[in-house]
Coordinates of N, CA, C and O in Angstrom, one line a residue:
X1 N 5.2 21.2 -13.0 CA 6.1 20.2 -12.4 C 5.4 18.9 -12.5 O 4.1 18.8 -12.6
X2 N 6.2 17.8 -12.6 CA 5.7 16.5 -12.7 C 6.4 15.6 -11.7 O 7.6 15.7 -11.5
X3 N 5.6 14.7 -11.0 CA 6.2 13.7 -10.1 C 5.7 12.3 -10.5 O 4.5 12.1 -10.6
X4 N 6.6 11.4 -10.7 CA 6.2 10.1 -11.2 C 7.0 9.0 -10.5 O 8.1 9.2 -10.0
X5 N 6.4 7.8 -10.4 CA 7.0 6.6 -9.9 C 7.3 5.7 -11.2 O 6.3 5.6 -12.0
X6 N 8.5 5.2 -11.3 CA 8.8 4.4 -12.5 C 9.3 3.0 -12.1 O 10.2 2.9 -11.2
X7 N 8.7 2.0 -12.7 CA 9.2 0.6 -12.5 C 9.8 0.2 -13.8 O 9.2 0.3 -14.8
X8 N 11.1 -0.3 -13.7 CA 11.8 -0.8 -14.9 C 12.0 -2.3 -14.8 O 12.6 -2.7 -13.8
X9 N 11.6 -3.0 -15.8 CA 11.7 -4.5 -15.8 C 12.7 -4.9 -16.9 O 12.7 -4.3 -18.0
X10 N 13.4 -6.0 -16.6 CA 14.3 -6.5 -17.6 C 15.6 -6.9 -16.9 O 15.6 -7.2 -15.7
X11 N 16.7 -6.8 -17.6 CA 18.0 -7.0 -16.9 C 18.5 -5.6 -16.5 O 19.3 -5.0 -17.2
X12 N 18.1 -5.2 -15.3 CA 18.4 -3.9 -14.8 C 19.1 -3.8 -13.5 O 19.4 -2.7 -13.0
X13 N 19.4 -5.0 -12.9 CA 20.2 -5.0 -11.7 C 21.6 -5.6 -12.0 O 21.7 -6.4 -12.9
X14 N 22.6 -5.0 -11.3 CA 24.0 -5.5 -11.5 C 24.6 -4.9 -12.8 O 25.6 -5.4 -13.3
X15 N 24.0 -3.9 -13.4 CA 24.5 -3.3 -14.6 C 24.7 -1.8 -14.5 O 24.9 -1.1 -15.4
X16 N 24.6 -1.2 -13.2 CA 24.8 0.2 -13.0 C 23.5 1.0 -13.3 O 23.7 2.2 -13.6
X17 N 22.4 0.4 -13.4 CA 21.2 1.1 -13.8 C 20.8 2.3 -12.9 O 20.5 3.4 -13.4
X18 N 20.9 2.1 -11.6 CA 20.5 3.2 -10.7 C 21.5 4.4 -10.8 O 21.0 5.5 -10.8
X19 N 22.7 4.1 -11.0 CA 23.7 5.2 -11.2 C 23.5 5.9 -12.5 O 23.6 7.1 -12.7
X20 N 23.1 5.1 -13.5 CA 22.7 5.7 -14.8 C 21.5 6.6 -14.7 O 21.5 7.7 -15.3
X21 N 20.5 6.2 -13.9 CA 19.4 7.1 -13.7 C 19.8 8.3 -13.0 O 19.3 9.4 -13.3
X22 N 20.6 8.2 -11.9 CA 21.0 9.4 -11.2 C 21.8 10.4 -12.1 O 21.6 11.6 -12.0
X23 N 22.7 9.9 -12.9 CA 23.4 10.7 -13.8 C 22.5 11.5 -14.8 O 22.6 12.7 -15.0
X24 N 21.5 10.8 -15.3 CA 20.5 11.4 -16.2 C 19.7 12.4 -15.4 O 19.4 13.6 -15.9
X25 N 19.2 12.1 -14.3 CA 18.4 13.0 -13.4 C 19.2 14.3 -13.1 O 18.7 15.4 -13.2
X26 N 20.5 14.1 -12.7 CA 21.3 15.3 -12.4 C 21.5 16.2 -13.6 O 21.5 17.4 -13.5
X27 N 21.7 15.5 -14.8 CA 21.9 16.3 -16.0 C 20.6 17.1 -16.4 O 20.7 18.1 -17.1
X28 N 19.5 16.7 -16.0 CA 18.2 17.3 -16.3 C 17.6 18.1 -15.1 O 16.4 18.5 -15.2
X29 N 18.3 18.2 -14.0 CA 17.8 18.9 -12.8 C 16.5 18.3 -12.3 O 15.6 18.9 -11.9
X30 N 16.5 16.9 -12.3 CA 15.4 16.2 -11.8 C 15.8 15.6 -10.4 O 17.0 15.1 -10.3
X31 N 15.0 15.7 -9.4 CA 15.3 15.1 -8.1 C 14.5 13.8 -7.9 O 13.7 13.5 -8.7
X32 N 14.9 13.1 -6.8 CA 14.2 11.8 -6.6 C 15.2 10.8 -6.0 O 16.1 11.1 -5.4
X33 N 14.9 9.5 -6.4 CA 15.7 8.4 -5.9 C 15.5 7.2 -6.9 O 14.6 7.2 -7.6
X34 N 16.4 6.2 -6.7 CA 16.3 5.0 -7.4 C 16.7 3.8 -6.5 O 17.6 4.0 -5.7
X35 N 16.1 2.7 -6.6 CA 16.5 1.5 -5.8 C 16.1 0.2 -6.5 O 15.3 0.2 -7.4
X36 N 16.9 -0.8 -6.1 CA 16.6 -2.2 -6.6 C 15.4 -2.7 -5.8 O 15.2 -2.4 -4.6
X37 N 14.6 -3.5 -6.5 CA 13.5 -4.3 -5.8 C 13.9 -5.7 -5.8 O 14.7 -6.2 -6.6
X38 N 13.4 -6.4 -4.8 CA 13.8 -7.8 -4.6 C 13.4 -8.7 -5.8 O 14.0 -9.8 -6.0
X39 N 12.4 -8.3 -6.6 CA 12.0 -9.1 -7.7 C 12.9 -8.9 -9.0 O 12.6 -9.5 -10.0
X40 N 13.9 -8.1 -8.9 CA 14.8 -7.9 -10.0 C 14.5 -6.6 -10.8 O 15.3 -6.3 -11.7
X41 N 13.5 -5.9 -10.4 CA 13.1 -4.7 -11.1 C 13.9 -3.5 -10.4 O 14.5 -3.7 -9.4
X42 N 13.9 -2.3 -11.1 CA 14.4 -1.1 -10.5 C 13.2 -0.2 -10.3 O 12.4 0.0 -11.3
X43 N 13.1 0.5 -9.2 CA 12.0 1.5 -9.0 C 12.7 2.9 -8.8 O 13.8 3.0 -8.2
X44 N 12.1 3.9 -9.4 CA 12.6 5.2 -9.3 C 11.4 6.2 -9.1 O 10.3 5.9 -9.5
X45 N 11.7 7.3 -8.4 CA 10.8 8.4 -8.3 C 11.5 9.6 -8.8 O 12.6 9.9 -8.5
X46 N 10.8 10.3 -9.7 CA 11.4 11.5 -10.4 C 10.5 12.7 -10.2 O 9.2 12.6 -10.3
X47 N 11.1 13.8 -9.9 CA 10.4 15.1 -9.7 C 11.1 16.2 -10.5 O 12.3 16.4 -10.4
X48 N 10.4 16.9 -11.3 CA 10.9 18.0 -12.1 C 10.0 18.6 -13.1 O 8.8 18.3 -13.0
X49 N 10.5 19.4 -14.0 CA 9.6 19.9 -15.0 C 9.1 18.7 -15.9 O 9.8 17.7 -16.0
X50 N 8.0 18.9 -16.6 CA 7.5 17.9 -17.4 C 8.5 17.4 -18.5 O 8.8 16.2 -18.6
X51 N 9.1 18.4 -19.1 CA 10.1 18.0 -20.2 C 11.3 17.3 -19.6 O 11.9 16.3 -20.2
X52 N 11.8 17.7 -18.4 CA 13.0 17.1 -17.8 C 12.7 15.7 -17.4 O 13.5 14.8 -17.6
X53 N 11.5 15.5 -16.7 CA 11.1 14.1 -16.3 C 11.0 13.2 -17.5 O 11.4 12.1 -17.5
X54 N 10.4 13.7 -18.6 CA 10.2 12.9 -19.8 C 11.6 12.5 -20.4 O 11.8 11.4 -20.9
X55 N 12.5 13.5 -20.3 CA 13.9 13.2 -20.8 C 14.5 12.1 -20.0 O 15.2 11.2 -20.6
X56 N 14.4 12.1 -18.7 CA 15.0 11.0 -17.9 C 14.3 9.7 -18.2 O 15.0 8.7 -18.4
X57 N 13.0 9.7 -18.3 CA 12.3 8.4 -18.6 C 12.7 7.9 -20.0 O 12.9 6.7 -20.2
X58 N 12.9 8.8 -21.0 CA 13.4 8.4 -22.3 C 14.8 7.7 -22.2 O 15.0 6.7 -22.8
X59 N 15.7 8.2 -21.4 CA 17.0 7.6 -21.2 C 16.9 6.2 -20.5 O 17.6 5.3 -20.8
X60 N 15.9 6.1 -19.6 CA 15.7 4.9 -18.9 C 15.1 3.8 -19.8 O 15.3 2.6 -19.5
X61 N 14.5 4.2 -20.9 CA 14.0 3.1 -21.8 C 15.1 2.3 -22.5 O 14.9 1.2 -22.9
X62 N 16.3 2.9 -22.6 CA 17.4 2.1 -23.1 C 18.4 1.7 -22.0 O 18.9 0.6 -22.1
X63 N 18.6 2.5 -21.0 CA 19.5 2.2 -19.9 C 21.0 2.1 -20.3 O 21.3 2.4 -21.5
X64 N 21.8 1.7 -19.4 CA 23.3 1.6 -19.8 C 23.5 0.5 -20.7 O 22.6 -0.4 -20.9
X65 N 24.7 0.4 -21.3 CA 25.0 -0.5 -22.4 C 24.7 -2.0 -22.0 O 24.2 -2.8 -22.9
X66 N 25.0 -2.4 -20.8 CA 24.8 -3.8 -20.4 C 23.4 -4.2 -19.9 O 23.1 -5.3 -19.6
X67 N 22.5 -3.2 -19.9 CA 21.1 -3.4 -19.5 C 20.2 -3.9 -20.6 O 20.6 -3.7 -21.8
X68 N 19.1 -4.5 -20.3 CA 18.1 -4.8 -21.2 C 16.8 -4.4 -20.6 O 16.3 -5.0 -19.6
X69 N 16.1 -3.4 -21.2 CA 14.9 -2.9 -20.6 C 13.7 -3.6 -21.4 O 13.6 -3.4 -22.6
X70 N 12.9 -4.3 -20.7 CA 11.8 -5.0 -21.3 C 10.5 -4.2 -21.2 O 9.6 -4.2 -22.0
X71 N 10.4 -3.5 -20.1 CA 9.1 -2.7 -19.8 C 9.4 -1.6 -18.8 O 10.2 -1.7 -17.9
X72 N 8.6 -0.5 -19.0 CA 8.7 0.6 -18.1 C 7.2 1.0 -17.8 O 6.4 1.1 -18.7
X73 N 6.9 1.1 -16.5 CA 5.6 1.4 -16.0 C 5.7 2.7 -15.2 O 6.5 2.9 -14.3
X74 N 5.0 3.7 -15.7 CA 5.0 5.1 -15.1 C 3.7 5.3 -14.4 O 2.6 5.1 -15.1
X75 N 3.7 5.8 -13.2 CA 2.5 6.2 -12.5 C 2.7 7.5 -11.7 O 3.9 7.9 -11.5
X76 N 1.7 8.1 -11.3 CA 1.8 9.3 -10.5 C 2.4 9.1 -9.1 O 2.3 8.0 -8.6
X77 N 3.2 10.0 -8.6 CA 3.8 10.0 -7.3 C 3.4 11.2 -6.5 O 2.9 12.2 -7.0
X78 N 3.6 11.0 -5.2 CA 3.4 12.2 -4.3 C 4.2 13.3 -4.7 O 5.4 13.2 -5.0
X79 N 3.7 14.5 -4.9 CA 4.4 15.7 -5.4 C 5.4 16.3 -4.5 O 6.0 17.3 -4.8
X80 N 5.7 15.7 -3.4 CA 6.7 16.2 -2.4 C 8.1 15.8 -2.9 O 8.5 14.6 -2.9
X81 N 8.8 16.7 -3.5 CA 10.1 16.5 -4.1 C 11.3 16.6 -3.1 O 11.4 17.5 -2.4
X82 N 12.1 15.5 -3.1 CA 13.3 15.6 -2.2 C 14.4 16.6 -2.8 O 14.3 16.9 -4.0
X83 N 15.3 17.0 -2.0 CA 16.4 17.7 -2.6 C 17.5 16.7 -3.1 O 17.8 15.8 -2.5
X84 N 17.9 16.9 -4.4 CA 18.9 16.1 -5.0 C 18.3 14.7 -5.4 O 17.1 14.5 -5.5
X85 N 19.2 13.8 -5.8 CA 18.9 12.5 -6.2 C 19.7 11.5 -5.5 O 20.9 11.6 -5.4
X86 N 19.1 10.5 -4.9 CA 19.8 9.5 -4.1 C 19.6 8.1 -4.6 O 18.6 7.7 -5.2
X87 N 20.6 7.2 -4.3 CA 20.5 5.8 -4.6 C 20.0 5.2 -3.2 O 20.7 5.4 -2.2
X88 N 18.9 4.5 -3.2 CA 18.4 3.9 -2.0 C 18.7 2.4 -1.9 O 19.0 1.8 -2.9
X89 N 18.7 1.9 -0.7 CA 18.9 0.5 -0.5 C 17.7 -0.3 -1.1 O 16.6 0.2 -1.3
X90 N 18.0 -1.6 -1.3 CA 17.0 -2.5 -1.9 C 15.8 -2.5 -1.0 O 15.9 -2.6 0.2
X91 N 14.6 -2.5 -1.7 CA 13.3 -2.6 -1.0 C 12.8 -4.0 -1.0 O 13.0 -4.7 -1.9

């Protein structure tokens, strides 16, 4: 199992990015959450098998059609996995 925190920078707010991440996570049986940050970035936490988490991160590198991903930062997260995947309020 793998648990990561992901920060996505670029034009990632107002383009459906969090819902895009949730769709990808659900398709790969990855749990966690995604939220907008006040600085314009999107933050997500992903929990699942190594391959599934990597697949979601790969889809995040391009994002939905109207997004522009400039940078992705991946770091370790607390391994306590939530049930399902949720969209959280802006932090």
